[in-house]
Amino acid sequence: MKRALPPVRACAAIALALAGAGLPAGGAAAADTAAGHRGGTLYSCQDERGHTMVSDRPIAECANRPLRELRNDGLARRELPAPLSAEQRRQREADERARQAEVRERREAQARDRALLQAYPDSGALEAVRQRQLADIDEDIAAAAGRLAALRQSHQTARSQAGEDPAKAPLAVRQRISDLSNAILAEEAFVARRSAERVSVVQRFAEDSVRLRALLGEAAATGPRAATR
């Protein structure tokens, strides 16, 4: 049972809140709420039927609806939004993850730009490194190609030694064929891997070259000469 309180300010505040909601300021509703108001905060909201409710404590009927905190003079102290639904929470979390990913990608791009400028003072320096890396890869591929040619020749010789039915060949010959086959597969895999690395190097340096030229252009535009213009 609510304890009665006679303060005029509390009654006036509730009347003001009800009047702002388009409800009669006087009568039993205002008096009952004023009687229960013991603190300096009032709560106001509209229920699902559009009825405005005012109380001196959070309103259970409006637990899932926007709530207004009012001072005891009837002026709004703050607006409390309705709690998010499960779907809204999921969407907010997804938005936050996307925002964080965007920030992370931007920072990583800035770090790459700084590293690019520190590594290459100009496009010529970048091209020199590119040529060296490609030359190393091409040298590895050429050496592997030479080894492959020798292995294939040895494999062919071993197969001829095995006769028409390799399964009936001596164990040493069969083991030799197996070892040579495995070596050929390993060299082919090495060539494929280094060839893929070559493609990656060409692509990476092409992208770095474009970005470096842009960065050097930006640096020139913001350098000492630009500052004197």
PDB file of C-alpha atoms in Angstrom:
ATOM      1  CA  MET A   1       0.000   0.000   0.000  1.00  0.00           C
ATOM      2  CA  LYS A   2       1.438   3.385  -1.050  1.00  0.00           C
ATOM      3  CA  ARG A   3       2.262   5.886   1.687  1.00  0.00           C
ATOM      4  CA  ALA A   4       0.550   9.246   1.216  1.00  0.00           C
ATOM      5  CA  LEU A   5       2.723  12.330   0.609  1.00  0.00           C
ATOM      6  CA  PRO A   6       1.291  15.848   0.543  1.00  0.00           C
ATOM      7  CA  PRO A   7       4.096  17.874  -1.196  1.00  0.00           C
ATOM      8  CA  VAL A   8       2.694  20.393  -3.613  1.00  0.00           C
ATOM      9  CA  ARG A   9       5.722  20.193  -5.894  1.00  0.00           C
ATOM     10  CA  ALA A  10       5.276  16.453  -6.393  1.00  0.00           C
ATOM     11  CA  CYS A  11       1.623  16.921  -7.310  1.00  0.00           C
ATOM     12  CA  ALA A  12       2.509  19.739  -9.668  1.00  0.00           C
ATOM     13  CA  ALA A  13       5.240  17.682 -11.320  1.00  0.00           C
ATOM     14  CA  ILE A  14       2.947  14.736 -11.963  1.00  0.00           C
ATOM     15  CA  ALA A  15       0.225  17.006 -13.201  1.00  0.00           C
ATOM     16  CA  LEU A  16       2.711  18.569 -15.595  1.00  0.00           C
ATOM     17  CA  ALA A  17       3.816  15.136 -16.837  1.00  0.00           C
ATOM     18  CA  LEU A  18       0.238  14.049 -17.406  1.00  0.00           C
ATOM     19  CA  ALA A  19      -0.634  17.300 -19.105  1.00  0.00           C
ATOM     20  CA  GLY A  20       2.340  16.874 -21.439  1.00  0.00           C
ATOM     21  CA  ALA A  21       0.986  13.463 -22.350  1.00  0.00           C
ATOM     22  CA  GLY A  22      -2.424  14.901 -23.182  1.00  0.00           C
ATOM     23  CA  LEU A  23      -4.105  13.495 -20.062  1.00  0.00           C
ATOM     24  CA  PRO A  24      -6.176  15.378 -17.469  1.00  0.00           C
ATOM     25  CA  ALA A  25      -3.887  17.027 -14.943  1.00  0.00           C
ATOM     26  CA  GLY A  26      -6.232  16.677 -12.003  1.00  0.00           C
ATOM     27  CA  GLY A  27      -8.235  13.866 -10.563  1.00  0.00           C
ATOM     28  CA  ALA A  28      -7.475  10.594  -8.888  1.00  0.00           C
ATOM     29  CA  ALA A  29      -4.627   9.549 -11.262  1.00  0.00           C
ATOM     30  CA  ALA A  30      -2.440  12.534 -10.420  1.00  0.00           C
ATOM     31  CA  ALA A  31      -3.344  12.408  -6.769  1.00  0.00           C
ATOM     32  CA  ASP A  32      -2.600   8.699  -6.452  1.00  0.00           C
ATOM     33  CA  THR A  33       0.787   9.028  -8.152  1.00  0.00           C
ATOM     34  CA  ALA A  34       1.699  12.097  -6.141  1.00  0.00           C
ATOM     35  CA  ALA A  35       0.773  10.278  -2.989  1.00  0.00           C
ATOM     36  CA  GLY A  36       3.257   7.544  -3.842  1.00  0.00           C
ATOM     37  CA  HIS A  37       6.079   9.886  -4.874  1.00  0.00           C
ATOM     38  CA  ARG A  38       8.722   9.882  -2.183  1.00  0.00           C
ATOM     39  CA  GLY A  39      11.914  10.797  -4.104  1.00  0.00           C
ATOM     40  CA  GLY A  40      13.152  13.322  -6.599  1.00  0.00           C
ATOM     41  CA  THR A  41      12.563  11.251  -9.747  1.00  0.00           C
ATOM     42  CA  LEU A  42       9.433  10.365 -11.636  1.00  0.00           C
ATOM     43  CA  TYR A  43       9.103   7.851 -14.441  1.00  0.00           C
ATOM     44  CA  SER A  44       6.821   8.257 -17.428  1.00  0.00           C
ATOM     45  CA  CYS A  45       6.084   6.050 -20.422  1.00  0.00           C
ATOM     46  CA  GLN A  46       3.355   4.971 -22.786  1.00  0.00           C
ATOM     47  CA  ASP A  47       2.112   1.420 -22.594  1.00  0.00           C
ATOM     48  CA  GLU A  48       1.311  -0.690 -25.646  1.00  0.00           C
ATOM     49  CA  ARG A  49      -2.165   0.843 -25.824  1.00  0.00           C
ATOM     50  CA  GLY A  50      -0.747   4.360 -25.955  1.00  0.00           C
ATOM     51  CA  HIS A  51      -1.738   5.230 -22.396  1.00  0.00           C
ATOM     52  CA  THR A  52       0.720   7.411 -20.500  1.00  0.00           C
ATOM     53  CA  MET A  53       1.786   6.096 -17.135  1.00  0.00           C
ATOM     54  CA  VAL A  54       3.605   8.056 -14.428  1.00  0.00           C
ATOM     55  CA  SER A  55       5.166   6.618 -11.285  1.00  0.00           C
ATOM     56  CA  ASP A  56       7.803   7.331  -8.674  1.00  0.00           C
ATOM     57  CA  ARG A  57       9.529   4.026  -9.544  1.00  0.00           C
ATOM     58  CA  PRO A  58      10.323   2.145 -12.781  1.00  0.00           C
ATOM     59  CA  ILE A  59       7.116   0.948 -14.373  1.00  0.00           C
ATOM     60  CA  ALA A  60       6.845  -2.808 -14.847  1.00  0.00           C
ATOM     61  CA  GLU A  61       4.322  -2.462 -17.673  1.00  0.00           C
ATOM     62  CA  CYS A  62       6.857  -0.483 -19.663  1.00  0.00           C
ATOM     63  CA  ALA A  63       9.852  -2.745 -19.119  1.00  0.00           C
ATOM     64  CA  ASN A  64      10.228  -3.181 -22.886  1.00  0.00           C
ATOM     65  CA  ARG A  65       9.297   0.358 -23.890  1.00  0.00           C
ATOM     66  CA  PRO A  66      11.063   3.754 -23.886  1.00  0.00           C
ATOM     67  CA  LEU A  67      11.004   5.428 -20.479  1.00  0.00           C
ATOM     68  CA  ARG A  68      11.419   9.051 -19.452  1.00  0.00           C
ATOM     69  CA  GLU A  69      12.961  10.129 -16.190  1.00  0.00           C
ATOM     70  CA  LEU A  70      11.454  13.350 -14.893  1.00  0.00           C
ATOM     71  CA  ARG A  71      12.665  15.637 -12.184  1.00  0.00           C
ATOM     72  CA  ASN A  72      10.276  16.415  -9.393  1.00  0.00           C
ATOM     73  CA  ASP A  73       9.439  19.709 -11.122  1.00  0.00           C
ATOM     74  CA  GLY A  74       8.170  17.765 -14.154  1.00  0.00           C
ATOM     75  CA  LEU A  75      11.056  18.546 -16.516  1.00  0.00           C
ATOM     76  CA  ALA A  76      12.708  15.676 -18.360  1.00  0.00           C
ATOM     77  CA  ARG A  77      15.959  14.486 -16.834  1.00  0.00           C
ATOM     78  CA  ARG A  78      16.822  11.872 -19.468  1.00  0.00           C
ATOM     79  CA  GLU A  79      15.336   9.496 -21.988  1.00  0.00           C
ATOM     80  CA  LEU A  80      15.831   5.764 -21.476  1.00  0.00           C
ATOM     81  CA  PRO A  81      15.481   3.863 -24.763  1.00  0.00           C
ATOM     82  CA  ALA A  82      13.631   0.584 -24.897  1.00  0.00           C
ATOM     83  CA  PRO A  83      15.837  -2.501 -24.370  1.00  0.00           C
ATOM     84  CA  LEU A  84      17.084  -4.010 -27.590  1.00  0.00           C
ATOM     85  CA  SER A  85      15.437  -7.116 -28.911  1.00  0.00           C
ATOM     86  CA  ALA A  86      17.531 -10.216 -29.560  1.00  0.00           C
ATOM     87  CA  GLU A  87      17.615  -9.414 -33.283  1.00  0.00           C
ATOM     88  CA  GLN A  88      18.603  -5.804 -32.593  1.00  0.00           C
ATOM     89  CA  ARG A  89      21.401  -6.964 -30.300  1.00  0.00           C
ATOM     90  CA  ARG A  90      22.693  -9.311 -32.979  1.00  0.00           C
ATOM     91  CA  GLN A  91      22.587  -6.526 -35.546  1.00  0.00           C
ATOM     92  CA  ARG A  92      24.377  -4.111 -33.222  1.00  0.00           C
ATOM     93  CA  GLU A  93      27.078  -6.708 -32.535  1.00  0.00           C
ATOM     94  CA  ALA A  94      27.461  -7.340 -36.265  1.00  0.00           C
ATOM     95  CA  ASP A  95      27.739  -3.597 -36.920  1.00  0.00           C
ATOM     96  CA  GLU A  96      30.351  -3.278 -34.191  1.00  0.00           C
ATOM     97  CA  ARG A  97      32.371  -6.172 -35.614  1.00  0.00           C
ATOM     98  CA  ALA A  98      32.241  -4.561 -39.051  1.00  0.00           C
ATOM     99  CA  ARG A  99      33.337  -1.217 -37.609  1.00  0.00           C
ATOM    100  CA  GLN A 100      36.246  -2.817 -35.772  1.00  0.00           C
ATOM    101  CA  ALA A 101      37.284  -4.706 -38.910  1.00  0.00           C
ATOM    102  CA  GLU A 102      37.241  -1.455 -40.884  1.00  0.00           C
ATOM    103  CA  VAL A 103      39.389   0.272 -38.260  1.00  0.00           C
ATOM    104  CA  ARG A 104      41.802  -2.681 -38.223  1.00  0.00           C
ATOM    105  CA  GLU A 105      42.093  -2.712 -42.019  1.00  0.00           C
ATOM    106  CA  ARG A 106      42.704   1.038 -42.084  1.00  0.00           C
ATOM    107  CA  ARG A 107      45.482   0.743 -39.500  1.00  0.00           C
ATOM    108  CA  GLU A 108      47.059  -2.161 -41.372  1.00  0.00           C
ATOM    109  CA  ALA A 109      46.984  -0.155 -44.604  1.00  0.00           C
ATOM    110  CA  GLN A 110      48.641   2.787 -42.849  1.00  0.00           C
ATOM    111  CA  ALA A 111      51.318   0.447 -41.457  1.00  0.00           C
ATOM    112  CA  ARG A 112      51.961  -0.962 -44.948  1.00  0.00           C
ATOM    113  CA  ASP A 113      52.317   2.544 -46.334  1.00  0.00           C
ATOM    114  CA  ARG A 114      54.853   3.491 -43.667  1.00  0.00           C
ATOM    115  CA  ALA A 115      56.825   0.288 -44.299  1.00  0.00           C
ATOM    116  CA  LEU A 116      56.794   0.938 -48.050  1.00  0.00           C
ATOM    117  CA  LEU A 117      58.160   4.451 -47.650  1.00  0.00           C
ATOM    118  CA  GLN A 118      60.832   3.285 -45.220  1.00  0.00           C
ATOM    119  CA  ALA A 119      61.961   0.441 -47.494  1.00  0.00           C
ATOM    120  CA  TYR A 120      62.032   2.295 -50.825  1.00  0.00           C
ATOM    121  CA  PRO A 121      63.093   5.920 -51.213  1.00  0.00           C
ATOM    122  CA  ASP A 122      61.969   5.881 -54.839  1.00  0.00           C
ATOM    123  CA  SER A 123      60.525   3.639 -57.556  1.00  0.00           C
ATOM    124  CA  GLY A 124      63.999   2.708 -58.804  1.00  0.00           C
ATOM    125  CA  ALA A 125      64.893   1.130 -55.467  1.00  0.00           C
ATOM    126  CA  LEU A 126      61.715  -0.916 -55.518  1.00  0.00           C
ATOM    127  CA  GLU A 127      62.380  -2.114 -59.053  1.00  0.00           C
ATOM    128  CA  ALA A 128      65.913  -3.195 -58.113  1.00  0.00           C
ATOM    129  CA  VAL A 129      64.580  -5.362 -55.267  1.00  0.00           C
ATOM    130  CA  ARG A 130      61.936  -6.785 -57.576  1.00  0.00           C
ATOM    131  CA  GLN A 131      64.530  -7.797 -60.144  1.00  0.00           C
ATOM    132  CA  ARG A 132      66.709  -9.466 -57.502  1.00  0.00           C
ATOM    133  CA  GLN A 133      63.843 -11.507 -56.084  1.00  0.00           C
ATOM    134  CA  LEU A 134      62.704 -12.629 -59.530  1.00  0.00           C
ATOM    135  CA  ALA A 135      66.271 -13.524 -60.478  1.00  0.00           C
ATOM    136  CA  ASP A 136      66.590 -15.719 -57.364  1.00  0.00           C
ATOM    137  CA  ILE A 137      63.353 -17.509 -58.207  1.00  0.00           C
ATOM    138  CA  ASP A 138      64.298 -17.971 -61.858  1.00  0.00           C
ATOM    139  CA  GLU A 139      67.670 -19.389 -60.808  1.00  0.00           C
ATOM    140  CA  ASP A 140      65.951 -21.907 -58.516  1.00  0.00           C
ATOM    141  CA  ILE A 141      63.523 -22.957 -61.245  1.00  0.00           C
ATOM    142  CA  ALA A 142      66.322 -23.358 -63.797  1.00  0.00           C
ATOM    143  CA  ALA A 143      68.353 -25.493 -61.390  1.00  0.00           C
ATOM    144  CA  ALA A 144      65.313 -27.645 -60.637  1.00  0.00           C
ATOM    145  CA  ALA A 145      64.645 -28.036 -64.342  1.00  0.00           C
ATOM    146  CA  GLY A 146      68.200 -29.342 -64.793  1.00  0.00           C
ATOM    147  CA  ARG A 147      67.753 -31.810 -61.946  1.00  0.00           C
ATOM    148  CA  LEU A 148      64.440 -32.946 -63.394  1.00  0.00           C
ATOM    149  CA  ALA A 149      65.992 -33.633 -66.769  1.00  0.00           C
ATOM    150  CA  ALA A 150      68.689 -35.771 -65.155  1.00  0.00           C
ATOM    151  CA  LEU A 151      66.183 -37.613 -62.962  1.00  0.00           C
ATOM    152  CA  ARG A 152      63.904 -38.378 -65.880  1.00  0.00           C
ATOM    153  CA  GLN A 153      66.812 -39.708 -67.886  1.00  0.00           C
ATOM    154  CA  SER A 154      67.864 -41.930 -64.969  1.00  0.00           C
ATOM    155  CA  HIS A 155      64.276 -43.054 -64.479  1.00  0.00           C
ATOM    156  CA  GLN A 156      64.035 -44.037 -68.142  1.00  0.00           C
ATOM    157  CA  THR A 157      67.287 -45.985 -67.873  1.00  0.00           C
ATOM    158  CA  ALA A 158      66.094 -47.828 -64.758  1.00  0.00           C
ATOM    159  CA  ARG A 159      62.813 -48.708 -66.447  1.00  0.00           C
ATOM    160  CA  SER A 160      64.668 -50.160 -69.403  1.00  0.00           C
ATOM    161  CA  GLN A 161      66.773 -52.232 -67.020  1.00  0.00           C
ATOM    162  CA  ALA A 162      63.619 -53.599 -65.422  1.00  0.00           C
ATOM    163  CA  GLY A 163      62.553 -55.225 -68.644  1.00  0.00           C
ATOM    164  CA  GLU A 164      59.033 -55.634 -69.972  1.00  0.00           C
ATOM    165  CA  ASP A 165      57.591 -56.496 -66.549  1.00  0.00           C
ATOM    166  CA  PRO A 166      59.010 -54.132 -63.877  1.00  0.00           C
ATOM    167  CA  ALA A 167      57.273 -56.180 -61.171  1.00  0.00           C
ATOM    168  CA  LYS A 168      59.619 -59.076 -61.940  1.00  0.00           C
ATOM    169  CA  ALA A 169      62.744 -56.896 -61.923  1.00  0.00           C
ATOM    170  CA  PRO A 170      65.329 -57.299 -59.160  1.00  0.00           C
ATOM    171  CA  LEU A 171      64.505 -55.578 -55.886  1.00  0.00           C
ATOM    172  CA  ALA A 172      67.349 -53.094 -56.285  1.00  0.00           C
ATOM    173  CA  VAL A 173      66.059 -52.029 -59.693  1.00  0.00           C
ATOM    174  CA  ARG A 174      62.509 -51.679 -58.449  1.00  0.00           C
ATOM    175  CA  GLN A 175      63.696 -49.620 -55.478  1.00  0.00           C
ATOM    176  CA  ARG A 176      65.731 -47.429 -57.822  1.00  0.00           C
ATOM    177  CA  ILE A 177      62.674 -46.761 -59.986  1.00  0.00           C
ATOM    178  CA  SER A 178      60.600 -45.902 -56.913  1.00  0.00           C
ATOM    179  CA  ASP A 179      63.229 -43.520 -55.534  1.00  0.00           C
ATOM    180  CA  LEU A 180      63.616 -41.783 -58.867  1.00  0.00           C
ATOM    181  CA  SER A 181      59.828 -41.423 -59.227  1.00  0.00           C
ATOM    182  CA  ASN A 182      59.588 -39.830 -55.776  1.00  0.00           C
ATOM    183  CA  ALA A 183      62.481 -37.492 -56.536  1.00  0.00           C
ATOM    184  CA  ILE A 184      60.829 -36.402 -59.787  1.00  0.00           C
ATOM    185  CA  LEU A 185      57.573 -35.660 -57.930  1.00  0.00           C
ATOM    186  CA  ALA A 186      59.455 -33.621 -55.310  1.00  0.00           C
ATOM    187  CA  GLU A 187      61.261 -31.547 -57.948  1.00  0.00           C
ATOM    188  CA  GLU A 188      58.031 -30.949 -59.864  1.00  0.00           C
ATOM    189  CA  ALA A 189      56.353 -29.778 -56.665  1.00  0.00           C
ATOM    190  CA  PHE A 190      59.300 -27.459 -55.973  1.00  0.00           C
ATOM    191  CA  VAL A 191      59.075 -25.955 -59.453  1.00  0.00           C
ATOM    192  CA  ALA A 192      55.316 -25.469 -59.101  1.00  0.00           C
ATOM    193  CA  ARG A 193      55.774 -23.779 -55.710  1.00  0.00           C
ATOM    194  CA  ARG A 194      58.497 -21.424 -56.909  1.00  0.00           C
ATOM    195  CA  SER A 195      56.525 -20.623 -60.053  1.00  0.00           C
ATOM    196  CA  ALA A 196      53.534 -19.665 -57.906  1.00  0.00           C
ATOM    197  CA  GLU A 197      55.847 -17.536 -55.758  1.00  0.00           C
ATOM    198  CA  ARG A 198      57.053 -15.778 -58.883  1.00  0.00           C
ATOM    199  CA  VAL A 199      53.515 -14.892 -59.863  1.00  0.00           C
ATOM    200  CA  SER A 200      52.882 -13.599 -56.352  1.00  0.00           C
ATOM    201  CA  VAL A 201      56.072 -11.506 -56.382  1.00  0.00           C
ATOM    202  CA  VAL A 202      55.169  -9.949 -59.731  1.00  0.00           C
ATOM    203  CA  GLN A 203      51.681  -9.095 -58.502  1.00  0.00           C
ATOM    204  CA  ARG A 204      52.872  -7.755 -55.146  1.00  0.00           C
ATOM    205  CA  PHE A 205      55.545  -5.541 -56.627  1.00  0.00           C
ATOM    206  CA  ALA A 206      53.118  -4.239 -59.247  1.00  0.00           C
ATOM    207  CA  GLU A 207      50.728  -3.200 -56.475  1.00  0.00           C
ATOM    208  CA  ASP A 208      53.552  -1.794 -54.346  1.00  0.00           C
ATOM    209  CA  SER A 209      54.857   0.182 -57.313  1.00  0.00           C
ATOM    210  CA  VAL A 210      51.492   1.826 -57.914  1.00  0.00           C
ATOM    211  CA  ARG A 211      51.057   2.597 -54.214  1.00  0.00           C
ATOM    212  CA  LEU A 212      54.612   3.900 -53.814  1.00  0.00           C
ATOM    213  CA  ARG A 213      54.218   6.290 -56.719  1.00  0.00           C
ATOM    214  CA  ALA A 214      51.013   7.574 -55.170  1.00  0.00           C
ATOM    215  CA  LEU A 215      52.656   7.983 -51.756  1.00  0.00           C
ATOM    216  CA  LEU A 216      55.683   9.729 -53.206  1.00  0.00           C
ATOM    217  CA  GLY A 217      53.371  12.025 -55.116  1.00  0.00           C
ATOM    218  CA  GLU A 218      51.459  12.800 -51.928  1.00  0.00           C
ATOM    219  CA  ALA A 219      54.721  13.356 -50.066  1.00  0.00           C
ATOM    220  CA  ALA A 220      55.923  15.745 -52.749  1.00  0.00           C
ATOM    221  CA  ALA A 221      52.650  17.631 -52.666  1.00  0.00           C
ATOM    222  CA  THR A 222      52.916  18.106 -48.910  1.00  0.00           C
ATOM    223  CA  GLY A 223      56.688  18.678 -48.829  1.00  0.00           C
ATOM    224  CA  PRO A 224      58.640  21.906 -48.265  1.00  0.00           C
ATOM    225  CA  ARG A 225      58.083  23.204 -51.790  1.00  0.00           C
ATOM    226  CA  ALA A 226      54.330  22.782 -51.546  1.00  0.00           C
ATOM    227  CA  ALA A 227      54.354  24.518 -48.182  1.00  0.00           C
ATOM    228  CA  THR A 228      55.926  27.664 -49.732  1.00  0.00           C
ATOM    229  CA  ARG A 229      53.340  27.929 -52.493  1.00  0.00           C
TER     230      ARG A 229
END
